[in-house]
Coordinates of C-alpha atoms and ligand atoms in Angstrom, one line a residue:
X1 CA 43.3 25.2 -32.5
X2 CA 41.7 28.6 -32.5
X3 CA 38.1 29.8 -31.7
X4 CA 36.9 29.2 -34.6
X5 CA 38.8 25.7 -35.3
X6 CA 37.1 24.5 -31.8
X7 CA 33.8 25.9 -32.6
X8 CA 33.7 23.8 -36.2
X9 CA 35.0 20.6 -34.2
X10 CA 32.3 20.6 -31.4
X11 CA 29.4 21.7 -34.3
X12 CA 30.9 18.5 -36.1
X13 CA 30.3 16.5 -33.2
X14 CA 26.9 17.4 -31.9
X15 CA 26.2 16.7 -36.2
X16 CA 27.3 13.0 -35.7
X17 CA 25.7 12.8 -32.5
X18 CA 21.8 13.9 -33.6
X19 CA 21.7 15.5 -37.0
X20 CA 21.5 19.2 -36.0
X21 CA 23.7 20.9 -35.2
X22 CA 23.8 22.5 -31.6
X23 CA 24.9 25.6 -30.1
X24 CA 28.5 25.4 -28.9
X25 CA 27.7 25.6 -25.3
X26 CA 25.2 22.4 -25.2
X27 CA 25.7 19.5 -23.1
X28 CA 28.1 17.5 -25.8
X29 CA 26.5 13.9 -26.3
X30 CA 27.5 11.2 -24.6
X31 CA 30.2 8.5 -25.7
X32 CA 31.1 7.1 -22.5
X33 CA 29.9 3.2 -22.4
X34 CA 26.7 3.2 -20.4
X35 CA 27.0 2.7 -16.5
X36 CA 25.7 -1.4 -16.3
X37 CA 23.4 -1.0 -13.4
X38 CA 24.2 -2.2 -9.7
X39 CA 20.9 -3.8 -9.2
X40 CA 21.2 -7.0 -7.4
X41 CA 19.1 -10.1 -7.4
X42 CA 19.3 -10.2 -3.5
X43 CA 18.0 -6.2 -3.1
X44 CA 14.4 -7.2 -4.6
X45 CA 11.7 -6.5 -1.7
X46 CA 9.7 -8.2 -0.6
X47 CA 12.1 -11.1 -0.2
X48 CA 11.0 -13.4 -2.7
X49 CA 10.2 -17.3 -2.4
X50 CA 13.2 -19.2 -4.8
X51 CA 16.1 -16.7 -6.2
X52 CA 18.7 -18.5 -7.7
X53 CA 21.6 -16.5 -9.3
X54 CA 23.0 -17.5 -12.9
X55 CA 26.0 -16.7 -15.1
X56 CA 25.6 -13.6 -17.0
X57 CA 23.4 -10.9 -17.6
X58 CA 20.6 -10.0 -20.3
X59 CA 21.0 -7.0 -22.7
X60 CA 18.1 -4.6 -23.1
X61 CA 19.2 -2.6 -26.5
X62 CA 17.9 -1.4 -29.4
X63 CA 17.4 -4.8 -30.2
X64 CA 15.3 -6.2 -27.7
X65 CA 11.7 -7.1 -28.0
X66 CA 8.6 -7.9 -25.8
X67 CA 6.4 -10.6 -27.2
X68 CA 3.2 -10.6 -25.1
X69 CA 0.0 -11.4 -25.8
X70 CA -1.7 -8.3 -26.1
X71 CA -5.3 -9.7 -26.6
X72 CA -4.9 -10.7 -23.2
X73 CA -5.9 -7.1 -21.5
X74 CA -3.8 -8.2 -18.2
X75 CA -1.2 -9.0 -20.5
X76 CA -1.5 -6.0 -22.5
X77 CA -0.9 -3.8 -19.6
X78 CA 1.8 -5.0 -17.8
X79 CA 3.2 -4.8 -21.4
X80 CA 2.8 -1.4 -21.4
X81 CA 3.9 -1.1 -17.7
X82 CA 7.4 -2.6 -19.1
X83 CA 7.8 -0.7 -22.1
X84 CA 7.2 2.7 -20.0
X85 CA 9.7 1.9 -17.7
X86 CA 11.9 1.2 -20.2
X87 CA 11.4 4.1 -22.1
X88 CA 12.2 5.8 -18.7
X89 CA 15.0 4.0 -18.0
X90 CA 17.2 4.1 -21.0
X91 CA 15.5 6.1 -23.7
X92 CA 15.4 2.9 -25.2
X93 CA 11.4 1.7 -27.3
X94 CA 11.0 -1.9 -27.2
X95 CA 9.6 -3.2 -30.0
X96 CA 7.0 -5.9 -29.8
X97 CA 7.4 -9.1 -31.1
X98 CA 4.9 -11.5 -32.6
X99 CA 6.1 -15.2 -31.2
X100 CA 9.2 -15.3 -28.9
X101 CA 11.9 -14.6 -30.3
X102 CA 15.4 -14.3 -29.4
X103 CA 16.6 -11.2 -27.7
X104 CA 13.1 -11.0 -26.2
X105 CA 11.0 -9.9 -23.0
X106 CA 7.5 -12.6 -23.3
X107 CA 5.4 -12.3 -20.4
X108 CA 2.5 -14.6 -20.0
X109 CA -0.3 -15.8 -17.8
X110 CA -0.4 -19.6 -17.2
X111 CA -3.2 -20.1 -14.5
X112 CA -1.5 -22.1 -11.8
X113 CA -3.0 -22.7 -8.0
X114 CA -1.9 -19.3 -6.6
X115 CA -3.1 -16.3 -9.3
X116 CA -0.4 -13.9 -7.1
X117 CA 2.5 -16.4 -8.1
X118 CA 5.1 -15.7 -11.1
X119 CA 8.3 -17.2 -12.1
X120 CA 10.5 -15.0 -13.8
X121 CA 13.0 -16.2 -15.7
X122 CA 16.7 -13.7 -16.9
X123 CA 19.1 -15.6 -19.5
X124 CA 21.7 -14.0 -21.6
X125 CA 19.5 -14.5 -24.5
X126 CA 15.9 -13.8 -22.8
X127 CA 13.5 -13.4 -20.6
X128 CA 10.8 -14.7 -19.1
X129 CA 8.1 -13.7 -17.0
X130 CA 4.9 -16.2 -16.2
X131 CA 2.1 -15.1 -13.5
X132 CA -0.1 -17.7 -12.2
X133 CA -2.6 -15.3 -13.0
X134 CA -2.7 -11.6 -13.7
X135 CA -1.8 -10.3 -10.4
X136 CA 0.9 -12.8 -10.0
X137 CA 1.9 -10.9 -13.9
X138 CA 1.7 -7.6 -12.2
X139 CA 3.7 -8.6 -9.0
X140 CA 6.6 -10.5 -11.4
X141 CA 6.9 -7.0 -13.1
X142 CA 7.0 -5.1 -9.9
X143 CA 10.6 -7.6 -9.3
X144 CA 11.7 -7.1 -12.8
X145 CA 11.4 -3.3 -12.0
X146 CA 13.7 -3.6 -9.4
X147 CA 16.3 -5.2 -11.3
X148 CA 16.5 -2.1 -13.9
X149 CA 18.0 0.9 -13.3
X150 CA 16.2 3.5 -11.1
X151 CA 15.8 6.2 -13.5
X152 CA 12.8 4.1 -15.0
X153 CA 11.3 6.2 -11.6
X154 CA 11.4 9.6 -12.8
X155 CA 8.5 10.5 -15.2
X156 CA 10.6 12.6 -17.9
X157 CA 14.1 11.7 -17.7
X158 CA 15.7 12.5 -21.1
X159 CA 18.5 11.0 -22.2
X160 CA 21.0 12.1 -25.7
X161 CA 20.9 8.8 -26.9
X162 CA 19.5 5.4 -25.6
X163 CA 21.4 4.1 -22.7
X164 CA 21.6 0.4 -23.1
X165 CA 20.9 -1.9 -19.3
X166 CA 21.7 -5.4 -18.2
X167 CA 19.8 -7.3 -16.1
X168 CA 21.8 -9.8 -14.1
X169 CA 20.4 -13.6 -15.2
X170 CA 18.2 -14.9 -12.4
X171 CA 15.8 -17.7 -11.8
X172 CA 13.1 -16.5 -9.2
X173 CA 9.6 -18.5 -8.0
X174 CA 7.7 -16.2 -5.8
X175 CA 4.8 -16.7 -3.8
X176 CA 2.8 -14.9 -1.1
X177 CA 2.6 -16.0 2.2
X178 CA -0.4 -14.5 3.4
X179 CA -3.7 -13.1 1.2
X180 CA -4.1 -10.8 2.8
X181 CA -1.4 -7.5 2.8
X182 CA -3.2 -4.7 3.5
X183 CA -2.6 -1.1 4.4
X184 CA -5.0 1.3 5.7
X185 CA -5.3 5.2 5.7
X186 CA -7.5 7.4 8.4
X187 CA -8.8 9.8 5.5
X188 CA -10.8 11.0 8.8
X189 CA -9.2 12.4 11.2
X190 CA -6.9 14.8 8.2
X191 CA -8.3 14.5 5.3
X192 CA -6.5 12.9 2.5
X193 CA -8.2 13.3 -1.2
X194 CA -8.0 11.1 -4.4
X195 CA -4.6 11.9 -5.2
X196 CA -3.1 11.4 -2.2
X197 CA -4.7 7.9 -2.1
X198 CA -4.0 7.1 -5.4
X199 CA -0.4 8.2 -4.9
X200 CA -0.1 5.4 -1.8
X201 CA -2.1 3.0 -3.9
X202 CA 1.0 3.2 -5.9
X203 CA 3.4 2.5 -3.1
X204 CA 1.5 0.1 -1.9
X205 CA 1.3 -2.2 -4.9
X206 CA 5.0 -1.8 -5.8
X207 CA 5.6 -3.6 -2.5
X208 CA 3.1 -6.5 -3.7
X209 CA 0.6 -5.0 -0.9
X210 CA -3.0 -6.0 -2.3
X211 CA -5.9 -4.0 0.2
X212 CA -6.0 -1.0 0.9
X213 CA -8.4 0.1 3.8
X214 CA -10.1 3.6 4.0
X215 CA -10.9 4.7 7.6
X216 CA -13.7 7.0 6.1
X217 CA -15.4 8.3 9.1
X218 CA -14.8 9.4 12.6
X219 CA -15.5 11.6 15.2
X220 CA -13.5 14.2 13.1
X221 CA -15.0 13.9 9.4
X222 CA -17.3 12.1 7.3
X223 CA -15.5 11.8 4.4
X224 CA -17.6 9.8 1.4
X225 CA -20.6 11.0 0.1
X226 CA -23.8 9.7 0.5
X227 CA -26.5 10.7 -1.8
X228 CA -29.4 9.8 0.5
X229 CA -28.1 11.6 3.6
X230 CA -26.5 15.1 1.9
X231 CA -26.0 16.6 5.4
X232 CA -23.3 14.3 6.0
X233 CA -21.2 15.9 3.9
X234 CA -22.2 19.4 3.9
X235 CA -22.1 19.6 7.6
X236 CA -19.8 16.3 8.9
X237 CA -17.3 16.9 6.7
X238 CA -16.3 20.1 7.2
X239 CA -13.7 20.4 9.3
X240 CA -11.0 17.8 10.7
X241 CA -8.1 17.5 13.7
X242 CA -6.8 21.2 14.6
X243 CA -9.8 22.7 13.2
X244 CA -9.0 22.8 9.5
X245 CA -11.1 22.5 6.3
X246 CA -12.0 19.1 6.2
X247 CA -13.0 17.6 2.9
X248 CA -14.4 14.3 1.4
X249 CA -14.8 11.6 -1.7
X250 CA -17.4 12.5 -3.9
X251 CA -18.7 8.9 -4.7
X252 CA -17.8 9.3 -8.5
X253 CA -14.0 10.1 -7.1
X254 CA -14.5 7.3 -5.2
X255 CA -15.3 4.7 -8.1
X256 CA -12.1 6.1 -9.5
X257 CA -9.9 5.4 -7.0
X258 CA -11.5 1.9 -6.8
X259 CA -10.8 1.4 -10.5
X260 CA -7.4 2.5 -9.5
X261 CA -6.2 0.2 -7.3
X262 CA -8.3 -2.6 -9.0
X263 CA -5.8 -2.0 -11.7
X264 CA -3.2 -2.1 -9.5
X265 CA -4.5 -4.9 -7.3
X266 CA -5.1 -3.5 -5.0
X267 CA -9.1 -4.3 -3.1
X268 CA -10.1 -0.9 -1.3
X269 CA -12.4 -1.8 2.0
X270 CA -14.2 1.0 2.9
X271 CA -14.9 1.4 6.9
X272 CA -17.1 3.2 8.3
X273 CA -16.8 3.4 12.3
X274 CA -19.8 2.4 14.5
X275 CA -21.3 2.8 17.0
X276 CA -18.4 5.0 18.6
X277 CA -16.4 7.6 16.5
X278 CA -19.8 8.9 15.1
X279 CA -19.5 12.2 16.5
X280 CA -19.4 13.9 12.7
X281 CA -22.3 12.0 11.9
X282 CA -24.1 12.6 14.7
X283 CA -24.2 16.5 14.0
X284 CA -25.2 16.0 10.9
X285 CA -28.2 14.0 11.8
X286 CA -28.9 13.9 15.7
X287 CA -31.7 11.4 15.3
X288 CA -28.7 8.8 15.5
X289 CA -28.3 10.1 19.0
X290 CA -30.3 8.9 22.0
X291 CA -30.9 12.7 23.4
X292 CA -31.9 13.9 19.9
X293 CA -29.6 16.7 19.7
X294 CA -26.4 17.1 17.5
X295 CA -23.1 17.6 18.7
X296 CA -21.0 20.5 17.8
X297 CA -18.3 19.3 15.3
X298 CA -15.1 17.7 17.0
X299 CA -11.4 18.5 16.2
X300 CA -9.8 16.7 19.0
X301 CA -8.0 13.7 19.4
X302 CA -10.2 11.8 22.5
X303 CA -11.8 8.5 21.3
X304 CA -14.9 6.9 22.1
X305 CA -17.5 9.2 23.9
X306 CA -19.2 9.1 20.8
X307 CA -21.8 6.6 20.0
X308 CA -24.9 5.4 17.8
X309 CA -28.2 4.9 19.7
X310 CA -28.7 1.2 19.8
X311 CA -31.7 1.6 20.6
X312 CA -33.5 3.7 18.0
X313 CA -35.1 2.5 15.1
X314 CA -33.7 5.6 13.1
X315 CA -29.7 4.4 13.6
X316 CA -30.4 1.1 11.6
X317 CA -32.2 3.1 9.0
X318 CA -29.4 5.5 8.4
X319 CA -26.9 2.4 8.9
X320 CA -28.5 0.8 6.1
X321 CA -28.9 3.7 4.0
X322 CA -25.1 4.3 4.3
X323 CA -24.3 0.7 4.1
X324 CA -26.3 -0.1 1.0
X325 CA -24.9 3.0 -0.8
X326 CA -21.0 2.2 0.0
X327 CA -21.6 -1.8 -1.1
X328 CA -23.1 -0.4 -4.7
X329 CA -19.9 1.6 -5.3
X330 CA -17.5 -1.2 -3.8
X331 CA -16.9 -4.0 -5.9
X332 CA -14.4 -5.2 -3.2
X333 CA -16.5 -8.1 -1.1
X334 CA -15.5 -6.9 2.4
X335 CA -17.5 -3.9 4.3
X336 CA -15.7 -2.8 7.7
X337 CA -17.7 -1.4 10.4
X338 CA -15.1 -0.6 13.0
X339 CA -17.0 -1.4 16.2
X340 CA -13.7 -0.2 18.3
X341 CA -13.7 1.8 21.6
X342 CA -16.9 2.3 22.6
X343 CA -16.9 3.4 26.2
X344 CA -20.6 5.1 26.6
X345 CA -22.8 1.7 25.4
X346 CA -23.5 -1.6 27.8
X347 CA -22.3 -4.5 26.9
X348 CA -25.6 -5.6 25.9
X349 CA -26.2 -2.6 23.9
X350 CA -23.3 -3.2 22.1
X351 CA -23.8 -6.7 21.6
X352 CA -27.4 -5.3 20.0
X353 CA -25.9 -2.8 17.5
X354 CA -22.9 -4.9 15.9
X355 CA -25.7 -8.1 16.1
X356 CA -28.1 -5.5 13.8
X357 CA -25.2 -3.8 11.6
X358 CA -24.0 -7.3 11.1
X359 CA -27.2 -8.6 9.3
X360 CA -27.3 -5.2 7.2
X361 CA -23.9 -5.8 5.9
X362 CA -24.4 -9.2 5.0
X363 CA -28.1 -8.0 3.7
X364 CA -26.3 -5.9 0.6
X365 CA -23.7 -8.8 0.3
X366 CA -20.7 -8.0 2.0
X367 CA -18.6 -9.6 4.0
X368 CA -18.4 -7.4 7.9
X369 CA -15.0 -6.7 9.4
X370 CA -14.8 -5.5 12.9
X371 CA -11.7 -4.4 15.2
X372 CA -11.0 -6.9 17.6
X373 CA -13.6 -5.4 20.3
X374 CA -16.3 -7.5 17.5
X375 CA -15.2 -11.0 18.8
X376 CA -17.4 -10.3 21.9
X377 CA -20.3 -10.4 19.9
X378 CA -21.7 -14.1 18.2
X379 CA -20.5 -13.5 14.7
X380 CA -21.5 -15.1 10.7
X381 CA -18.5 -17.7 10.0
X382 CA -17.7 -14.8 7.0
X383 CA -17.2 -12.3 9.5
X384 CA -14.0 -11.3 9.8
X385 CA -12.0 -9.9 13.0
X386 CA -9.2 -7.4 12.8
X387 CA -6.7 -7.9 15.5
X388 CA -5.5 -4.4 17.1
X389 CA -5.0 -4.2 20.8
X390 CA -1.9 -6.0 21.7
X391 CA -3.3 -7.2 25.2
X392 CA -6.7 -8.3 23.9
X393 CA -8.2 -11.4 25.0
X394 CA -6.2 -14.1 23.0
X395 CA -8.7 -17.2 24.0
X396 CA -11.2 -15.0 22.0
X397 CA -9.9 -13.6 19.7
X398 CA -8.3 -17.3 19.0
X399 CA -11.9 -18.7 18.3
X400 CA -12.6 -16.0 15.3
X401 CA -13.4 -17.7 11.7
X402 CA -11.2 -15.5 9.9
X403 CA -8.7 -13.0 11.0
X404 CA -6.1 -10.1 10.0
X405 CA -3.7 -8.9 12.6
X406 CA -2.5 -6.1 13.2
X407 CA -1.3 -5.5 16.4
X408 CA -0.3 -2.0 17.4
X409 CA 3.1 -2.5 18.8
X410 CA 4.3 -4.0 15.4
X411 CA 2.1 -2.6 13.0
X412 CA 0.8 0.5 13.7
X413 CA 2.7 2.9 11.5
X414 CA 1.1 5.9 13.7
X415 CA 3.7 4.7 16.1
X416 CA 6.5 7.3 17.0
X417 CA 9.7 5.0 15.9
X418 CA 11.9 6.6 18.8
X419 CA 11.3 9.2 21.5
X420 CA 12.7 12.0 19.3
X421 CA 10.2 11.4 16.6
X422 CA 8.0 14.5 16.7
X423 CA 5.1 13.1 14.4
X424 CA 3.1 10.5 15.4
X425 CA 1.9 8.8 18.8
X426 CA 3.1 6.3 21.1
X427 CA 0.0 4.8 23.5
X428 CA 1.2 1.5 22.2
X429 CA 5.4 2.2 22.7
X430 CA 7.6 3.1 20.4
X431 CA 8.0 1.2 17.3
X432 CA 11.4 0.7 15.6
X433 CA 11.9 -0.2 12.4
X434 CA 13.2 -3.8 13.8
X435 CA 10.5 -4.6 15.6
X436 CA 7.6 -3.6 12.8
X437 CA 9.8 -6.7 11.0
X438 CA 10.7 -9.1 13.4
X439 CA 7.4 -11.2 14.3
X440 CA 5.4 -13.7 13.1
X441 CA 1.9 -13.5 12.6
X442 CA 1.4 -17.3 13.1
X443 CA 2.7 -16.6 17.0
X444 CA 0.9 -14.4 17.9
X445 CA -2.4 -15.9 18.0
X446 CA -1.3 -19.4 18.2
X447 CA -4.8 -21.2 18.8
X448 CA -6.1 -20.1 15.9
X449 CA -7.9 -22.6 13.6
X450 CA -6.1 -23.6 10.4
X451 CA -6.7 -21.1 7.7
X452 CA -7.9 -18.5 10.0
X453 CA -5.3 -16.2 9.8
X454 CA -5.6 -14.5 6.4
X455 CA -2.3 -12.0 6.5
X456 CA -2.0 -8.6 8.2
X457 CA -2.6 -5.4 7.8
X458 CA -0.2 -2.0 8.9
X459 CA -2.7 1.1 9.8
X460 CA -1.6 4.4 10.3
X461 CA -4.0 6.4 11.9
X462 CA -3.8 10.6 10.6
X463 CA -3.8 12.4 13.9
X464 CA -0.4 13.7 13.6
X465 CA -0.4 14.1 9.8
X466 CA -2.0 15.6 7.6
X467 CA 0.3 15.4 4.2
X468 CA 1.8 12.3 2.0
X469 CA 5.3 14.2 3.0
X470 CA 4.2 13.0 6.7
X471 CA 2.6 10.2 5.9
X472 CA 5.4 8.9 4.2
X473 CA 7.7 9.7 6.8
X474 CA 5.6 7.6 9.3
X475 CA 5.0 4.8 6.6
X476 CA 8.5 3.9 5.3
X477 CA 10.3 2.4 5.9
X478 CA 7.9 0.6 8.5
X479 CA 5.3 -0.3 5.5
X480 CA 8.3 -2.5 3.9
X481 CA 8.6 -4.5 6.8
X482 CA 4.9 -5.4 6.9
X483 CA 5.1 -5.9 3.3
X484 CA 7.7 -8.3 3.8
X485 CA 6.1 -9.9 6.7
X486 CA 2.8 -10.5 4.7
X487 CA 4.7 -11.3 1.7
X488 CA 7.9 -13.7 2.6
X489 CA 7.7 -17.2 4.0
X490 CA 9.1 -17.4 7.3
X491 CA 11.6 -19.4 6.3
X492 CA 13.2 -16.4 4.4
X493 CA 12.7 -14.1 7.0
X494 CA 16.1 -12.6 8.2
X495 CA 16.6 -9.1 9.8
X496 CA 20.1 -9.0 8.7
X497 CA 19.1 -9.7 5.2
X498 CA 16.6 -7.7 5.7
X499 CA 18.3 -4.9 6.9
X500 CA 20.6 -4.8 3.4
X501 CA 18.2 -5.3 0.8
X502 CA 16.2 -2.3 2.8
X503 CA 19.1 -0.2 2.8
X504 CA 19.0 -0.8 -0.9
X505 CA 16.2 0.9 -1.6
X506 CA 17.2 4.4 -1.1
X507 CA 17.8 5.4 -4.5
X508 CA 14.4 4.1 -6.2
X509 CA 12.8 5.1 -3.3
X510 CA 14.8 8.9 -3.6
X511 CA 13.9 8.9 -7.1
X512 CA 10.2 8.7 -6.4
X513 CA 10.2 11.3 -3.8
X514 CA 9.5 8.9 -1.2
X515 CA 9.7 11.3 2.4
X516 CA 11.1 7.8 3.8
X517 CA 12.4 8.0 7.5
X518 CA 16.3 7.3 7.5
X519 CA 16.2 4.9 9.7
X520 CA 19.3 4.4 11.6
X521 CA 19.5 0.4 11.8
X522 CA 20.1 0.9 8.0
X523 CA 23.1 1.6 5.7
X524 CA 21.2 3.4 3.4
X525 CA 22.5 3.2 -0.1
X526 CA 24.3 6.2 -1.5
X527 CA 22.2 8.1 -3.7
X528 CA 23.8 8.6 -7.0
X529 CA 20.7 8.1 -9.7
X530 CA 21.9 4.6 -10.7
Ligands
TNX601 C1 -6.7 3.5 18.3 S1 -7.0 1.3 16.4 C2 -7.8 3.7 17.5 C3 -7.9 4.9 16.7 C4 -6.8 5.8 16.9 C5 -5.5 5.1 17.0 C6 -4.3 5.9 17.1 C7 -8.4 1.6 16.7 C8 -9.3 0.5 16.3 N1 -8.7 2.7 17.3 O1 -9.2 5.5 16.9 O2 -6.7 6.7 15.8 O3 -5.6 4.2 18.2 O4 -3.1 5.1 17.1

């Protein structure tokens, strides 16, 4: 064939392909059979409760409807979560269907005892996804993600033509463990804004995580805007670790990243840290401190020389005024008010201030959380106590109403993972991937009451970091293991099974720019964008 022959047979076939005809040196179409994805049933993470394989796969073509309905808003979004990642996927638009119908995606709510539970349901003709309530919706389609292909990740993936997907037929019943799978963030220390957050809001809730704690002030920063005490901000926020600009929520960002995760499922609880780590506050208004005068601003890393006069009228004033103002603009119920390493206060002075701040929080509604150094203190039966130090007193602690744990040598993802990890710090050892997985919260307070333990939580505190590349370096894979431990029944837990469906994760978690620590327990999945 000569130039010009070849040139008319490639114009020909970019013609059939889209109906224009394309310059001669354009990617030609493709005619290759689609690649079937390599999801499988036993990657999905957290390890859910029932997975029982099936014969065959399910088709999502040109063909294939969703049948939701949309008058349901919760409904009507994970709908629209579905058909986004579809488009992503495969190029492909479902269509929506009125009644289920063959070839067809229906997702429903059907309220049952647990409103996180779903059973989803993959048949060579259909497919099924039920939440006992809306998050139990959400968290069903946060499985079904992860059995279609991984380039539903990337935001503008553009395919030639639609690329047809199976999904392998599964039956799966899922349920949580705990309530409560939280995360928090030290915004404090570096400052981390409303895209950051919202960015590991996102994270979070693909992992089925449901709170998400903001460590909003320290010695450091104050980092959320109160309207009744401007100096806060204008003077306590200013700076941050090392010395560089700090920064902070105004409180309409704030509301916005509430909204966010609500939509996600995700509760934020606000902390704000009494009476030690106050050193920002307390040069923004010294009438908080006992000798009147206001520190110069702090960009260290030393903890609790700081404190709140428990004395002074003026410290439950501005502890109201704060607290009043951050329970109007948190719907969440809960209202943390740290209460950890305080080294300058008596005991009895102590006992005094979280006694005081504990009626104020429960004045404007909220129900207090305090790190574990609270249990010392008589508390309300709502009170709840967060678990930190792994050596505390475990009599005490035992006799707390309500509980989270999360103890620092398991999950504290501030934690170096080895000695040759430069980020991070390691006053509570070194924490490996393995053993941020391998515990169970039910041993290690063992005398709790019934009920009392509601889940756990993995912090990671922002001395060392001040980026989401660093943060997520720190945070996964470590965050998965929590999420699984708050998430899988410990009947299902398995660090060999574990291990794989980790290792498994690489190429979703490559293709949404996850800075994920490749850790070496793990055979890490190539990378090869399917
Ligand atoms: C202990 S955990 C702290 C924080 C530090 C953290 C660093 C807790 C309640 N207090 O002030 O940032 O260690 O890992």
């Amino acid at each position: 064939m000569n130039k010009t022959g070849l040139s008319i047979a490639v114009a020909a076939l970019a013609l059939t392909a889209c109906g224009k005809t394309r310059p001669p040196h354009a990617t030609p179409p493709q005619t290759a059979p689609p690649p079937t994805s390599r999801v499988r049933i036993e990657d999905v993470l957290p390890r859910p409760s029932v997975v029982e394989p099936h014969d065959g796969q399910f088709a999502v073509d040109a063909t294939t409807t969703i049948a939701a309905d949309t008058a349901n808003p919760d409904v009507a979004r994970v709908a629209e979560l579905l058909k986004e990642y579809v488009r992503r996927a495969s190029g492909i638009r479902l269509e929506s269907a009125a009644a289920p119908a063959a070839r067809a995606i229906t997702l429903a709510i059907s309220a049952g005892a647990n409103p996180e539970a779903y059973e989803l349901t993959v048949a060579p003709d259909r497919v099924s996804l039920v939440g006992g309530g809306p998050a139990g919706l959400f968290y069903g389609f946060q499985t079904l993600r992860q059995l279609m292909p991984v380039g539903g990740e990337y935001e503008a993936l553009l395919f030639q033509q639609p690329r047809p997907f199976t999904i392998p037929a599964v039956r799966i019943v899922d349920v949580p463990r705990f309530e409560w799978r939280g995360a928090m963030l030290d915004v404090a220390r570096h400052f981390f804004g409303p895209d950051d957050v919202k960015r590991y809001i996102d994270l979070l809730s693909m992992l089925k995580m449901n709170r998400l704690h903001l460590h909003l002030a320290d010695d450091q920063g104050w980092r959320i805007e109160i309207k009744s005490r401007p100096a806060l901000t204008a003077v306590g926020a200013a700076t941050e670790v090392g010395g560089t600009p700090g920064g902070f929520f105004t409180q309409t960002q704030f509301a916005d990243v509430v909204a966010y995760a609500a939509a996600r499922f995700v509760t934020i609880v606000p902390e704000i840290d009494m009476p030690s780590h106050t050193n920002a506050a307390q040069s923004a208004y010294p009438e908080v401190t006992c000798n009147g005068t206001a520190p110069p601003p702090y960009t260290g890393t030393e903890v609790g020389f700081s404190a709140l006069c428990a004395e002074s009228e003026a410290t439950y004033k501005f502890v109201d005024d704060v607290v009043g103002e951050i329970a109007a603009i948190s719907p969440g119920p809960y209202l943390h008010i740290g209460g950890d390493e305080t080294k300058t206060l008596t005991p009895a002075q102590y006992g005094t201030f979280i006694t005081r701040v504990q009626q104020i929080v429960d004045a404007h509604g909220k129900q207090m959380i305090g790190w574990d150094e609270v249990d010392a203190v008589p508390l309300l039966p709502t009170t709840i106590v967060q678990h930190w130090r792994p050596r505390t007193d475990m009599d005490r602690l035992a006799r707390a109403r309500r509980m989270i744990l999360s103890p620092a040598n398991r999950a504290y993802l501030d934690m170096k993972y080895d000695e040759e990890t430069l980020l991070g710090l390691k006053w509570a050892g070194l924490v490996p991937l393995k053993q941020a997985y391998d515990w169970d919260p039910m041993n290690i307070v063992p005398d709790a009451a019934p009920g009392a333990v509601l889940g756990v939580e993995a912090p990671i505190w922002s001395e060392t970091i001040a980026n989401v590349r660093d943060l997520e370096f720190l945070a996964f894979p470590r965050l998965a293991a929590i999420a699984d431990v708050g998430w899988t029944s410990d009947k299902q837990h398995d660090w060999e099974a574990f291990r794989k469906r980790l290792g498994a994760q690489a190429p979703r978690w490559t293709a949404l720019g996850i800075n994920y620590y490749r850790a070496p327990e793990i055979d890490w999945r190539p990378v090869d964008g399917r």
